[in-house]
PDB file of C-alpha atoms in Angstrom:
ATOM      1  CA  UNK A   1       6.613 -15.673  -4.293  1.00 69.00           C
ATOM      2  CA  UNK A   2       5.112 -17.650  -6.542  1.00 88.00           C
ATOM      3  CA  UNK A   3       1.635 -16.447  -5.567  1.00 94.00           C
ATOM      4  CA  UNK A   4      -0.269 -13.366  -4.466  1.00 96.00           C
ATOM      5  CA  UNK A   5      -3.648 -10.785  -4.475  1.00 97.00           C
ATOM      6  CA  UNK A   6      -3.528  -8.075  -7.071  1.00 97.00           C
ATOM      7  CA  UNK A   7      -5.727  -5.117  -6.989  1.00 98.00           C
ATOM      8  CA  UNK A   8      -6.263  -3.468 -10.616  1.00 97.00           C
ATOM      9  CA  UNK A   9      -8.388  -0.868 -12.118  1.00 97.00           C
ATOM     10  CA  UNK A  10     -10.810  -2.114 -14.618  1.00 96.00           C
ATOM     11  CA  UNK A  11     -11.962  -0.496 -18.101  1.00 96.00           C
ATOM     12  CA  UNK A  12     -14.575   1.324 -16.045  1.00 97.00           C
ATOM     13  CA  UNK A  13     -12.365   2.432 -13.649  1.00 97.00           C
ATOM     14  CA  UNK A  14     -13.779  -0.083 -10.830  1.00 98.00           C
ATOM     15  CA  UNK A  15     -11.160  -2.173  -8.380  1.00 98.00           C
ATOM     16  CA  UNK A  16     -11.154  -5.347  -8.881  1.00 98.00           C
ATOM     17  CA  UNK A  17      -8.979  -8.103  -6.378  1.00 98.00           C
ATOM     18  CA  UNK A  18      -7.267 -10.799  -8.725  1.00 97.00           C
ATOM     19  CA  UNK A  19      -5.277 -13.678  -6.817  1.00 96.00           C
ATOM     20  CA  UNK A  20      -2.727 -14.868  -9.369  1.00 96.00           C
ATOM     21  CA  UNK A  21      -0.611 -17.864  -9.171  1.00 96.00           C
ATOM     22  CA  UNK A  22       2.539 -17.830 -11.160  1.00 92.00           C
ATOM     23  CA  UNK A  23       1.586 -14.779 -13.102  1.00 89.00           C
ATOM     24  CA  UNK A  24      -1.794 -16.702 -14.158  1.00 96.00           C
ATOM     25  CA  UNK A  25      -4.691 -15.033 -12.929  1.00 96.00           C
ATOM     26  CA  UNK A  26      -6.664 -17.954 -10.783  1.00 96.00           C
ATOM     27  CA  UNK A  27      -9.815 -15.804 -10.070  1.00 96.00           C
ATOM     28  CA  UNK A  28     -11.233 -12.740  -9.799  1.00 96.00           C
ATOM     29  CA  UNK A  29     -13.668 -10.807  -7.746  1.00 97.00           C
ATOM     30  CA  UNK A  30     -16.317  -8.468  -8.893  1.00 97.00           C
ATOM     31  CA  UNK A  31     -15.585  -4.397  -9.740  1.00 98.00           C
ATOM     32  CA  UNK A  32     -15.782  -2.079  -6.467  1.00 98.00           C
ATOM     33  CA  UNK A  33     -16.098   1.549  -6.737  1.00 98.00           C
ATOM     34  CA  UNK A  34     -13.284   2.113  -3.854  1.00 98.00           C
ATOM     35  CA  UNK A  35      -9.890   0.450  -3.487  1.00 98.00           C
ATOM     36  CA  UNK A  36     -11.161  -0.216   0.003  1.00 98.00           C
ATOM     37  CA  UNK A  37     -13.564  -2.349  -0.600  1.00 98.00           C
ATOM     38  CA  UNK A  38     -11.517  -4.489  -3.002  1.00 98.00           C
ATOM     39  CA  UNK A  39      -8.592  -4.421   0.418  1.00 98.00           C
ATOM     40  CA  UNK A  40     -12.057  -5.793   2.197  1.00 98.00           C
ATOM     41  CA  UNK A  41     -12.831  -8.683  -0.109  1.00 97.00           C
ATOM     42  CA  UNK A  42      -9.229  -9.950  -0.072  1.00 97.00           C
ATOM     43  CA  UNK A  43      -9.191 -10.301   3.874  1.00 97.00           C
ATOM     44  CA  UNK A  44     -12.383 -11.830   3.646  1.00 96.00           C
ATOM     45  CA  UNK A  45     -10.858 -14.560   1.489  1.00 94.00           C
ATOM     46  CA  UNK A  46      -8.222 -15.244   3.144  1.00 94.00           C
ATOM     47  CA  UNK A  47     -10.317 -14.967   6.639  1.00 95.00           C
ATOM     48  CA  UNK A  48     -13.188 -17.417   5.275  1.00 92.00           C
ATOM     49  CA  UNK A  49     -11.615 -19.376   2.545  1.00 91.00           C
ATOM     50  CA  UNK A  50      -9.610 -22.006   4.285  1.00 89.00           C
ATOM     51  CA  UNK A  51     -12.275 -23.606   6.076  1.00 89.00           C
ATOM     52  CA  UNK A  52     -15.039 -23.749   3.241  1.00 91.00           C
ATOM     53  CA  UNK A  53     -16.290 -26.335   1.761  1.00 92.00           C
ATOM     54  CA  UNK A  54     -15.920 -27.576  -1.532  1.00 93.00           C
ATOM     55  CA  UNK A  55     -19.374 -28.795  -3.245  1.00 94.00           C
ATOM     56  CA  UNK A  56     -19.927 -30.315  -6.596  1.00 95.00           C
ATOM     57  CA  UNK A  57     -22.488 -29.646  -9.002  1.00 88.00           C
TER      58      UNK A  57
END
């Protein structure tokens, strides 16, 4: 698969969701203190991302 959600530890030991397309990392999310929580912001990407809207600065 060419694309998919990593969760990784960061240098102060906080989880962090990464969605990485063909090994390059697209974005990030901020550093969560529990695995969980990172789990939690993943499903709410992929619950709310689809239908928002893309606005320009």
């Amino acid at each position: 698969m060419a694309h998919k959600f990593v969760i990784e530890q960061n240098k102060k030991g906080e989880y962090v969701a990464k969605f990485k397309y063909n090994s390059e990392i697209m974005f990030w999310t901020e550093g969560y203190t529990t695995k969980a929580s990172a789990v939690n912001a993943i499903e709410s990407i992929k619950k709310n991302g689809p239908g928002a809207p893309t606005e320009e600065s």
